[in-house]
CSV table of C-alpha atoms and ligand atoms in Angstrom, one decimal:
chain,number,residue,atom,x,y,z
A,1,MET,CA,96.2,63.9,125.8
A,2,VAL,CA,96.0,65.6,122.4
A,3,LYS,CA,97.7,68.9,122.3
A,4,LYS,CA,95.6,71.5,120.6
A,5,ILE,CA,97.6,74.1,118.6
A,6,SER,CA,97.2,77.2,116.5
A,7,ILE,CA,99.8,77.9,113.9
A,8,LEU,CA,100.5,81.6,113.0
A,9,GLY,CA,102.3,81.8,109.7
A,10,SER,CA,101.1,78.4,108.6
A,11,THR,CA,102.0,78.8,104.9
A,12,GLY,CA,105.6,79.8,105.6
A,13,SER,CA,108.8,77.7,105.9
A,14,ILE,CA,108.4,77.2,109.6
A,15,GLY,CA,104.6,76.7,109.3
A,16,LEU,CA,104.9,74.0,106.7
A,17,SER,CA,107.6,72.1,108.7
A,18,THR,CA,105.3,72.4,111.8
A,19,ILE,CA,102.4,70.9,109.8
A,20,GLU,CA,104.6,68.1,108.5
A,21,LEU,CA,105.5,67.2,112.1
A,22,VAL,CA,101.8,67.3,113.2
A,23,LEU,CA,100.8,65.0,110.4
A,24,ARG,CA,103.7,62.6,111.3
A,25,HIS,CA,102.1,62.2,114.8
A,26,PRO,CA,98.4,61.7,114.3
A,27,GLY,CA,96.6,61.6,117.6
A,28,ARG,CA,99.2,63.7,119.4
A,29,PHE,CA,98.4,67.1,118.0
A,30,GLU,CA,95.2,68.7,116.7
A,31,VAL,CA,95.3,72.0,114.7
A,32,VAL,CA,92.5,74.3,115.8
A,33,GLY,CA,93.6,77.5,114.2
A,34,LEU,CA,95.7,78.7,111.3
A,35,ALA,CA,96.8,82.2,110.3
A,36,ALA,CA,98.7,83.4,107.3
A,37,GLY,CA,99.0,86.2,104.8
A,38,SER,CA,97.8,85.8,101.2
A,39,ASN,CA,98.6,82.2,100.1
A,40,VAL,CA,94.9,81.1,99.9
A,41,ALA,CA,95.7,78.1,97.7
A,42,GLU,CA,98.0,76.6,100.4
A,43,LEU,CA,95.5,77.5,103.1
A,44,GLU,CA,92.8,75.7,101.2
A,45,LYS,CA,94.9,72.5,101.2
A,46,GLN,CA,95.7,73.0,104.9
A,47,ILE,CA,92.0,73.3,105.7
A,48,GLN,CA,91.2,70.1,103.9
A,49,ARG,CA,94.0,68.1,105.7
A,50,LEU,CA,93.8,69.6,109.2
A,51,LYS,CA,90.2,70.7,109.6
A,52,PRO,CA,90.9,73.7,111.8
A,53,LYS,CA,88.0,75.7,113.3
A,54,VAL,CA,89.2,79.2,112.6
A,55,VAL,CA,91.5,80.5,109.8
A,56,SER,CA,92.8,84.0,109.5
A,57,VAL,CA,94.3,85.6,106.3
A,58,GLY,CA,96.0,88.9,105.8
A,59,SER,CA,93.2,90.9,104.1
A,60,GLU,CA,89.5,91.0,103.6
A,61,ALA,CA,90.0,90.3,99.9
A,62,ALA,CA,92.0,87.1,100.7
A,63,ALA,CA,89.3,86.1,103.2
A,64,LYS,CA,86.6,86.4,100.5
A,65,GLU,CA,88.6,84.3,98.1
A,66,LEU,CA,89.3,81.6,100.7
A,67,ARG,CA,85.6,81.6,101.6
A,68,ASN,CA,84.7,81.1,98.0
A,69,ARG,CA,87.1,78.2,97.7
A,70,VAL,CA,86.1,76.3,100.9
A,71,GLY,CA,82.5,77.3,101.4
A,72,ARG,CA,81.3,79.2,104.4
A,73,ASN,CA,80.2,76.5,106.7
A,74,ARG,CA,83.3,74.3,107.2
A,75,VAL,CA,85.5,76.8,108.9
A,76,GLU,CA,85.3,80.3,110.3
A,77,ILE,CA,87.4,82.7,108.2
A,78,VAL,CA,88.6,85.9,109.7
A,79,HIS,CA,91.3,88.4,108.6
A,80,GLY,CA,93.9,91.0,109.6
A,81,THR,CA,95.8,91.4,112.8
A,82,GLU,CA,92.6,91.0,114.8
A,83,GLY,CA,92.0,87.7,112.9
A,84,ALA,CA,95.4,86.4,113.7
A,85,SER,CA,94.9,87.3,117.3
A,86,GLN,CA,91.5,85.6,117.4
A,87,VAL,CA,93.2,82.4,116.1
A,88,ALA,CA,95.9,82.8,118.8
A,89,VAL,CA,93.5,83.0,121.7
A,90,LEU,CA,90.9,80.3,120.9
A,91,ALA,CA,89.7,78.9,124.2
A,92,GLU,CA,90.6,75.2,123.5
A,93,VAL,CA,94.2,76.0,122.2
A,94,ASP,CA,97.1,74.8,124.5
A,95,MET,CA,100.0,76.0,122.4
A,96,VAL,CA,100.6,78.7,119.7
A,97,VAL,CA,103.4,78.3,117.2
A,98,SER,CA,104.3,81.9,116.5
A,99,ALA,CA,105.8,81.9,112.9
A,100,ILE,CA,104.6,85.0,111.2
A,101,VAL,CA,107.6,86.9,109.8
A,102,GLY,CA,108.5,90.3,111.1
A,103,ALA,CA,106.9,92.7,113.6
A,104,ALA,CA,103.5,91.7,112.3
A,105,GLY,CA,103.8,88.7,114.6
A,106,LEU,CA,104.0,90.8,117.8
A,107,LEU,CA,100.4,91.5,118.5
A,108,PRO,CA,99.0,88.0,118.0
A,109,THR,CA,101.9,86.5,120.0
A,110,LEU,CA,101.4,88.9,122.9
A,111,GLU,CA,97.7,88.2,122.9
A,112,ALA,CA,98.4,84.5,123.1
A,113,ILE,CA,100.7,85.1,126.1
A,114,ARG,CA,98.0,87.2,127.7
A,115,HIS,CA,95.6,84.3,127.3
A,116,GLY,CA,98.0,81.9,129.0
A,117,LYS,CA,98.9,79.9,125.9
A,118,THR,CA,102.3,78.1,125.7
A,119,ILE,CA,104.3,79.7,122.9
A,120,GLY,CA,106.6,78.0,120.4
A,121,LEU,CA,108.5,81.1,119.3
A,122,ALA,CA,109.9,81.3,115.8
A,123,ASN,CA,109.0,85.0,115.3
A,124,LYS,CA,112.2,86.4,116.7
A,125,GLU,CA,111.3,90.0,115.7
A,126,SER,CA,108.6,90.1,118.5
A,127,MET,CA,111.3,89.3,121.1
A,128,VAL,CA,113.7,91.8,119.6
A,129,ILE,CA,111.3,94.7,119.7
A,130,ALA,CA,109.2,93.9,122.8
A,131,GLY,CA,111.3,91.3,124.7
A,132,GLU,CA,110.9,92.9,128.1
A,133,LEU,CA,107.2,93.3,127.7
A,134,MET,CA,106.7,89.7,126.5
A,135,ARG,CA,108.8,88.4,129.4
A,136,ARG,CA,106.8,90.4,131.9
A,137,GLU,CA,103.4,89.3,130.5
A,138,ALA,CA,104.6,85.7,130.3
A,139,SER,CA,105.7,85.6,133.9
A,140,LYS,CA,102.5,87.2,135.0
A,141,LYS,CA,100.5,84.4,133.4
A,142,GLY,CA,103.0,81.6,134.1
A,143,VAL,CA,103.4,81.1,130.3
A,144,THR,CA,106.3,79.1,128.9
A,145,ILE,CA,108.0,80.5,125.8
A,146,LEU,CA,109.7,77.6,124.0
A,147,PRO,CA,112.3,78.6,121.4
A,148,VAL,CA,111.9,77.4,117.9
A,149,ASP,CA,114.9,79.3,116.5
A,150,SER,CA,117.6,76.6,116.2
A,151,GLU,CA,120.3,78.5,118.1
A,152,HIS,CA,117.9,79.3,121.0
A,153,SER,CA,116.5,75.8,121.1
A,154,ALA,CA,120.2,74.6,121.3
A,155,LEU,CA,120.9,77.1,124.2
A,156,PHE,CA,117.6,76.1,125.9
A,157,GLN,CA,118.7,72.4,125.7
A,158,CYS,CA,122.3,73.2,126.9
A,159,LEU,CA,120.8,75.2,129.9
A,160,GLU,CA,118.4,72.4,131.0
A,161,GLY,CA,119.4,71.0,134.4
A,162,HIS,CA,122.0,73.7,135.1
A,163,ARG,CA,122.0,76.7,137.5
A,164,ARG,CA,121.7,80.1,136.0
A,165,ALA,CA,124.3,81.4,138.4
A,166,ASP,CA,126.8,79.0,136.8
A,167,ILE,CA,126.5,80.4,133.3
A,168,LYS,CA,129.6,82.2,132.0
A,169,ARG,CA,128.3,83.0,128.5
A,170,LEU,CA,126.1,81.9,125.6
A,171,ILE,CA,127.8,81.3,122.3
A,172,LEU,CA,125.5,81.6,119.3
A,173,THR,CA,126.8,79.9,116.2
A,174,ALA,CA,126.4,81.5,112.8
A,175,SER,CA,126.8,79.9,109.4
A,176,GLY,CA,128.1,83.2,108.1
A,177,GLY,CA,125.7,83.0,105.2
A,178,PRO,CA,126.5,83.0,101.5
A,179,PHE,CA,129.0,85.8,101.5
A,180,LEU,CA,131.3,84.6,104.2
A,181,GLN,CA,134.2,84.3,101.7
A,182,ARG,CA,133.2,87.1,99.4
A,183,PRO,CA,135.5,90.2,99.8
A,184,ARG,CA,133.9,93.2,101.2
A,185,GLU,CA,134.8,95.3,98.2
A,186,GLU,CA,132.5,93.2,96.1
A,187,PHE,CA,129.4,93.5,98.3
A,188,ASN,CA,127.9,96.3,96.2
A,189,GLN,CA,127.6,93.9,93.3
A,190,ILE,CA,125.5,91.3,95.2
A,191,THR,CA,122.2,90.4,93.5
A,192,VAL,CA,118.9,89.4,95.1
A,193,SER,CA,119.2,85.9,93.7
A,194,GLN,CA,122.8,85.5,95.1
A,195,ALA,CA,121.6,86.7,98.5
A,196,LEU,CA,118.7,84.3,98.5
A,197,LYS,CA,121.0,81.2,98.2
A,198,HIS,CA,121.7,80.2,101.7
A,199,PRO,CA,124.4,77.5,102.0
A,200,ASN,CA,122.8,75.4,104.8
A,201,TRP,CA,119.2,76.3,105.5
A,202,SER,CA,116.1,76.7,103.4
A,203,MET,CA,114.0,79.5,104.9
A,204,GLY,CA,111.6,82.4,104.0
A,205,GLN,CA,113.0,85.3,102.0
A,206,LYS,CA,113.3,87.9,104.8
A,207,ILE,CA,115.4,85.7,107.1
A,208,THR,CA,117.5,84.5,104.2
A,209,ILE,CA,118.5,88.1,103.4
A,210,ASP,CA,119.0,88.7,107.2
A,211,SER,CA,121.4,85.7,107.1
A,212,ALA,CA,123.3,87.2,104.2
A,213,THR,CA,123.8,90.5,106.0
A,214,MET,CA,124.3,88.7,109.3
A,215,MET,CA,121.6,90.9,110.8
A,216,ASN,CA,119.9,87.6,111.6
A,217,LYS,CA,122.6,86.9,114.2
A,218,GLY,CA,122.3,90.4,115.6
A,219,LEU,CA,118.5,89.9,116.0
A,220,GLU,CA,119.3,86.5,117.6
A,221,VAL,CA,121.6,88.1,120.2
A,222,MET,CA,118.6,90.3,121.2
A,223,GLU,CA,116.3,87.3,121.1
A,224,ALA,CA,118.6,85.4,123.5
A,225,ARG,CA,119.0,88.4,125.7
A,226,TRP,CA,115.3,88.3,126.5
A,227,LEU,CA,114.5,84.6,126.2
A,228,PHE,CA,117.2,83.8,128.8
A,229,ASP,CA,117.3,87.1,130.6
A,230,LEU,CA,121.0,87.6,130.4
A,231,PRO,CA,123.0,90.8,129.7
A,232,VAL,CA,124.1,91.3,126.1
A,233,ASP,CA,127.8,91.1,127.2
A,234,LYS,CA,127.3,87.5,128.1
A,235,ILE,CA,126.2,86.6,124.6
A,236,ASP,CA,128.9,86.0,122.0
A,237,ILE,CA,128.8,85.0,118.3
A,238,CYS,CA,131.0,82.3,116.7
A,239,VAL,CA,131.0,81.6,112.9
A,240,HIS,CA,130.6,77.9,112.2
A,241,PRO,CA,130.0,77.4,108.5
A,242,GLN,CA,128.9,73.7,108.8
A,243,SER,CA,125.9,74.6,111.0
A,244,ILE,CA,126.2,71.3,112.9
A,245,VAL,CA,126.8,72.8,116.3
A,246,HIS,CA,123.6,74.9,116.8
A,247,SER,CA,124.9,76.9,119.8
A,248,MET,CA,126.8,76.5,123.1
A,249,VAL,CA,126.8,77.5,126.7
A,250,GLU,CA,130.0,78.0,128.6
A,251,TYR,CA,129.9,77.5,132.4
A,252,ILE,CA,132.1,79.1,135.1
A,253,ASP,CA,134.1,75.9,135.5
A,254,GLY,CA,135.2,76.0,131.9
A,255,SER,CA,132.8,73.3,130.8
A,256,VAL,CA,131.1,74.0,127.4
A,257,MET,CA,127.9,72.3,126.5
A,258,ALA,CA,127.0,72.2,122.7
A,259,GLN,CA,123.9,70.9,121.0
A,260,MET,CA,124.5,69.4,117.6
A,261,GLY,CA,122.6,67.8,114.7
A,262,VAL,CA,121.8,67.9,111.0
A,263,PRO,CA,120.6,71.4,110.2
A,264,ASP,CA,116.9,70.9,109.8
A,265,MET,CA,114.3,73.2,111.5
A,266,LYS,CA,112.1,70.2,112.2
A,267,VAL,CA,114.3,69.3,115.1
A,268,PRO,CA,113.9,72.5,117.1
A,269,ILE,CA,110.3,72.8,116.1
A,270,ALA,CA,109.6,69.3,117.3
A,271,TYR,CA,111.3,70.0,120.6
A,272,ALA,CA,109.1,73.0,121.2
A,273,LEU,CA,106.0,71.0,120.2
A,274,SER,CA,106.6,68.0,122.4
A,275,TYR,CA,108.7,69.5,125.3
A,276,PRO,CA,109.7,68.0,127.6
A,277,GLU,CA,109.4,64.8,125.6
A,278,ARG,CA,111.0,64.2,122.3
A,279,ILE,CA,109.3,62.9,119.1
A,280,ALA,CA,110.6,61.5,115.8
A,281,THR,CA,111.2,64.0,113.1
A,282,GLY,CA,112.3,61.9,110.1
A,283,VAL,CA,115.6,63.9,110.1
A,284,PRO,CA,118.6,61.6,109.3
A,285,SER,CA,121.3,60.8,111.9
A,286,LEU,CA,124.3,63.1,112.0
A,287,ASN,CA,127.0,61.4,110.1
A,288,LEU,CA,130.2,62.6,111.8
A,289,PHE,CA,132.5,60.6,109.5
A,290,GLU,CA,131.0,62.3,106.5
A,291,GLU,CA,131.1,65.7,108.1
A,292,ARG,CA,134.7,65.2,109.5
A,293,LYS,CA,135.6,68.8,110.0
A,294,LEU,CA,133.8,71.3,112.2
A,295,THR,CA,135.4,74.8,112.0
A,296,PHE,CA,134.9,77.9,114.1
A,297,PHE,CA,135.9,81.6,113.4
A,298,GLU,CA,135.6,85.0,114.9
A,299,PRO,CA,132.9,87.1,113.2
A,300,ASP,CA,134.1,89.9,111.0
A,301,PHE,CA,132.4,93.0,112.4
A,302,GLU,CA,133.9,95.3,109.7
A,303,LYS,CA,132.6,93.2,106.8
A,304,PHE,CA,129.2,92.5,108.4
A,305,THR,CA,128.5,95.9,110.0
A,306,CYS,CA,124.9,94.8,110.9
A,307,LEU,CA,126.5,92.9,113.7
A,308,LYS,CA,128.0,96.0,115.2
A,309,THR,CA,124.8,98.0,114.8
A,310,ALA,CA,122.8,95.2,116.4
A,311,TYR,CA,125.1,94.9,119.4
A,312,SER,CA,125.1,98.6,119.9
A,313,ALA,CA,121.3,98.8,119.7
A,314,ALA,CA,121.0,95.9,122.1
A,315,ARG,CA,123.3,97.6,124.6
A,316,GLU,CA,121.5,101.0,124.3
A,317,GLY,CA,118.1,99.3,124.7
A,318,LYS,CA,115.1,101.5,125.0
A,319,THR,CA,113.4,101.9,121.5
A,320,CYS,CA,116.7,101.2,119.6
A,321,PRO,CA,116.0,97.5,118.9
A,322,ALA,CA,112.5,98.2,117.7
A,323,VAL,CA,113.8,100.9,115.4
A,324,LEU,CA,116.6,98.7,114.1
A,325,ASN,CA,114.2,95.9,113.4
A,326,ALA,CA,111.7,98.1,111.5
A,327,ALA,CA,114.4,99.8,109.5
A,328,ASN,CA,115.8,96.4,108.7
A,329,GLU,CA,112.4,95.1,107.6
A,330,GLU,CA,111.9,98.1,105.3
A,331,ALA,CA,115.4,97.9,103.9
A,332,VAL,CA,115.2,94.2,103.2
A,333,ALA,CA,111.8,94.6,101.5
A,334,ALA,CA,113.3,97.4,99.3
A,335,PHE,CA,116.3,95.2,98.4
A,336,LEU,CA,114.1,92.3,97.5
A,337,ALA,CA,112.1,94.7,95.3
A,338,GLU,CA,115.4,95.6,93.7
A,339,LYS,CA,115.0,99.3,94.7
A,340,ILE,CA,118.3,99.4,96.6
A,341,LYS,CA,121.7,97.6,96.6
A,342,PHE,CA,122.7,95.0,99.2
A,343,THR,CA,125.2,97.5,100.7
A,344,ASP,CA,122.3,100.0,101.2
A,345,ILE,CA,120.7,97.7,103.8
A,346,PRO,CA,123.1,98.4,106.6
A,347,ARG,CA,123.5,102.0,105.4
A,348,LEU,CA,119.8,102.7,105.7
A,349,ILE,CA,119.5,101.0,109.1
A,350,ASP,CA,122.4,103.1,110.4
A,351,LYS,CA,120.9,106.3,109.0
A,352,THR,CA,117.5,105.6,110.6
A,353,ILE,CA,119.1,104.8,114.0
A,354,GLY,CA,121.2,107.9,113.7
A,355,ALA,CA,118.1,110.0,113.2
A,356,HIS,CA,116.3,108.4,116.2
A,357,GLN,CA,115.9,109.9,119.7
A,358,PRO,CA,115.6,106.8,121.8
A,359,PHE,CA,113.0,106.7,124.5
A,360,GLU,CA,112.1,104.2,127.3
A,361,VAL,CA,109.7,101.4,126.4
A,362,LYS,CA,107.0,101.5,129.0
A,363,SER,CA,104.1,100.0,127.1
A,364,LEU,CA,103.2,98.3,123.9
A,365,ASP,CA,102.2,101.7,122.4
A,366,ASP,CA,105.9,102.9,122.8
A,367,VAL,CA,107.1,99.9,120.7
A,368,LEU,CA,104.4,100.4,118.1
A,369,GLU,CA,105.3,104.1,117.9
A,370,ALA,CA,109.0,103.5,117.5
A,371,ASP,CA,108.2,100.8,114.8
A,372,ARG,CA,106.0,103.2,112.9
A,373,TRP,CA,108.5,106.1,113.1
A,374,ALA,CA,111.3,103.9,111.9
A,375,ARG,CA,109.3,102.6,108.9
A,376,VAL,CA,108.3,106.1,107.8
A,377,THR,CA,111.9,107.4,108.3
A,378,THR,CA,113.6,104.5,106.4
A,379,LYS,CA,111.1,104.8,103.5
A,380,GLY,CA,111.9,108.5,103.4
A,381,PHE,CA,115.5,107.6,102.7
A,382,LEU,CA,114.7,105.3,99.8
A,383,PRO,CA,115.6,106.4,96.3
B,401,NAD,P1,108.1,82.8,105.6
B,401,NAD,O1,108.2,84.0,104.8
B,401,NAD,O2,108.4,81.5,104.9
B,401,NAD,O3,106.6,82.7,106.2
B,401,NAD,C1,106.0,83.7,106.9
B,401,NAD,C2,104.6,83.4,107.2
B,401,NAD,O4,104.0,84.5,107.8
B,401,NAD,C3,103.7,83.0,106.0
B,401,NAD,O5,102.8,82.0,106.4
B,401,NAD,C4,103.0,84.3,105.7
B,401,NAD,O6,101.8,84.2,105.0
B,401,NAD,C5,102.8,84.8,107.1
B,401,NAD,N1,102.6,86.3,107.2
B,401,NAD,C6,103.4,87.3,106.8
B,401,NAD,N2,102.9,88.5,107.1
B,401,NAD,C7,101.7,88.2,107.7
B,401,NAD,C8,100.7,89.0,108.3
B,401,NAD,N3,100.8,90.4,108.3
B,401,NAD,N4,99.7,88.4,108.9
B,401,NAD,C9,99.5,87.1,109.0
B,401,NAD,N5,100.5,86.3,108.4
B,401,NAD,C10,101.5,86.8,107.8
B,401,NAD,O7,109.0,82.9,106.9
B,401,NAD,P2,109.7,81.8,107.8
B,401,NAD,O8,111.1,81.5,107.2
B,401,NAD,O9,108.8,80.7,108.0
B,401,NAD,O10,110.0,82.6,109.1
B,401,NAD,C11,109.0,82.9,110.0
B,401,NAD,C12,109.6,83.4,111.3
B,401,NAD,O11,110.4,82.3,111.9
B,401,NAD,C13,110.5,84.6,111.1
B,401,NAD,O12,110.3,85.4,112.3
B,401,NAD,C14,111.9,84.0,111.1
B,401,NAD,O13,112.8,84.9,111.6
B,401,NAD,C15,111.7,82.8,112.1
B,401,NAD,N6,112.6,81.7,111.8
B,401,NAD,C16,112.6,81.0,110.7
B,401,NAD,C17,113.5,80.0,110.4
B,401,NAD,C18,113.5,79.2,109.2
B,401,NAD,O14,114.2,78.3,109.0
B,401,NAD,N7,112.6,79.5,108.2
B,401,NAD,C19,114.5,79.7,111.4
B,401,NAD,C20,114.5,80.4,112.6
B,401,NAD,C21,113.6,81.4,112.8
B,402,MG,MG1,118.5,80.9,113.9
């Protein structure tokens, strides 16, 4: 049977790889809905190739421009968060690939869950800020959330066929990003273009900066905490610069399962798309003789202080992860706009968290309120 999908964030790095896989398997998938921000030229191409029913863009202006390009009749064009949610809940859709970047992905993803859609989750920020809520809604509706993030896909695969009670710990691998070898004293000289050069993965700008500060790994600890419903203290980080081992699970008997492969996001995306089957991705075989050396190190929490901040927010819980995430999004945006230095990113996040009075997350409104507060506060700290 053809699997009908909606892709949220279709013009981004994950969105484009998802579409590449869909086109590689004609007859297996059908794209019914697309949602993205402002790249109408790319959306126009996607509409021509995929013939979706509904497409959502970020703003009314972008919707108007897209309508002019494609003509009104071929596709319904909507916009904004409501537009993205509309795409996520289309009646015929079986699966939603959630790949909008940042907290903007939360509402459409939650709507998709509430409408019983299977989720392929790339948008880790939604799990970080509203993990408990998403889990609760998913279990109410019997919804499966399949990880797209490579580490979480690896963990998911290493957990398959095993008993939860036998898990000792999860080990998330981290490349360490472009500044693994750079001395801490030189961090204040890091430029935007240096931070955007990731050694192993080609990704969107926000996650690339998160990898450079290692906040990405902190967010992934929180993502794993909710995806696999395990306490933070059972989730460790291991630096592995080659990015061949995508993550590991240690069991109580001392056995450690690892999932490996060439670092290419098409592999975890494909597994989410075709689960429980596997499909070809075009990704080359892992050449172990060429690779030869796989190395593993302890993370440096003093150099990459975002890791410390993230663990402490994860342990504290309540609104802390949402505040951390929003502060990080605002700080990263300011760094990309060259308004602040690289070293200001962790500083601003810590300052925002320091000013926060954490409260329990009982509803979506609590998450949105914490997110809003943190953005205003971080922006207030900007020069
Ligand atoms: P990206 O910046 O390349 O793409 C983001 C997409 O979201 C674009 O299509 C953009 O138009 C869309 N978008 C942004 N704001 C929007 C809004 N308000 N409404 C609707 N659409 C909006 O980012 P990416 O690298 O593809 O990452 C997407 C998500 O996947 C992030 O949460 C990231 O952490 C996660 N992820 C990415 C990778 C990767 O290799 N790129 C790996 C693991 C996880
Ligand atoms: Mg990852």
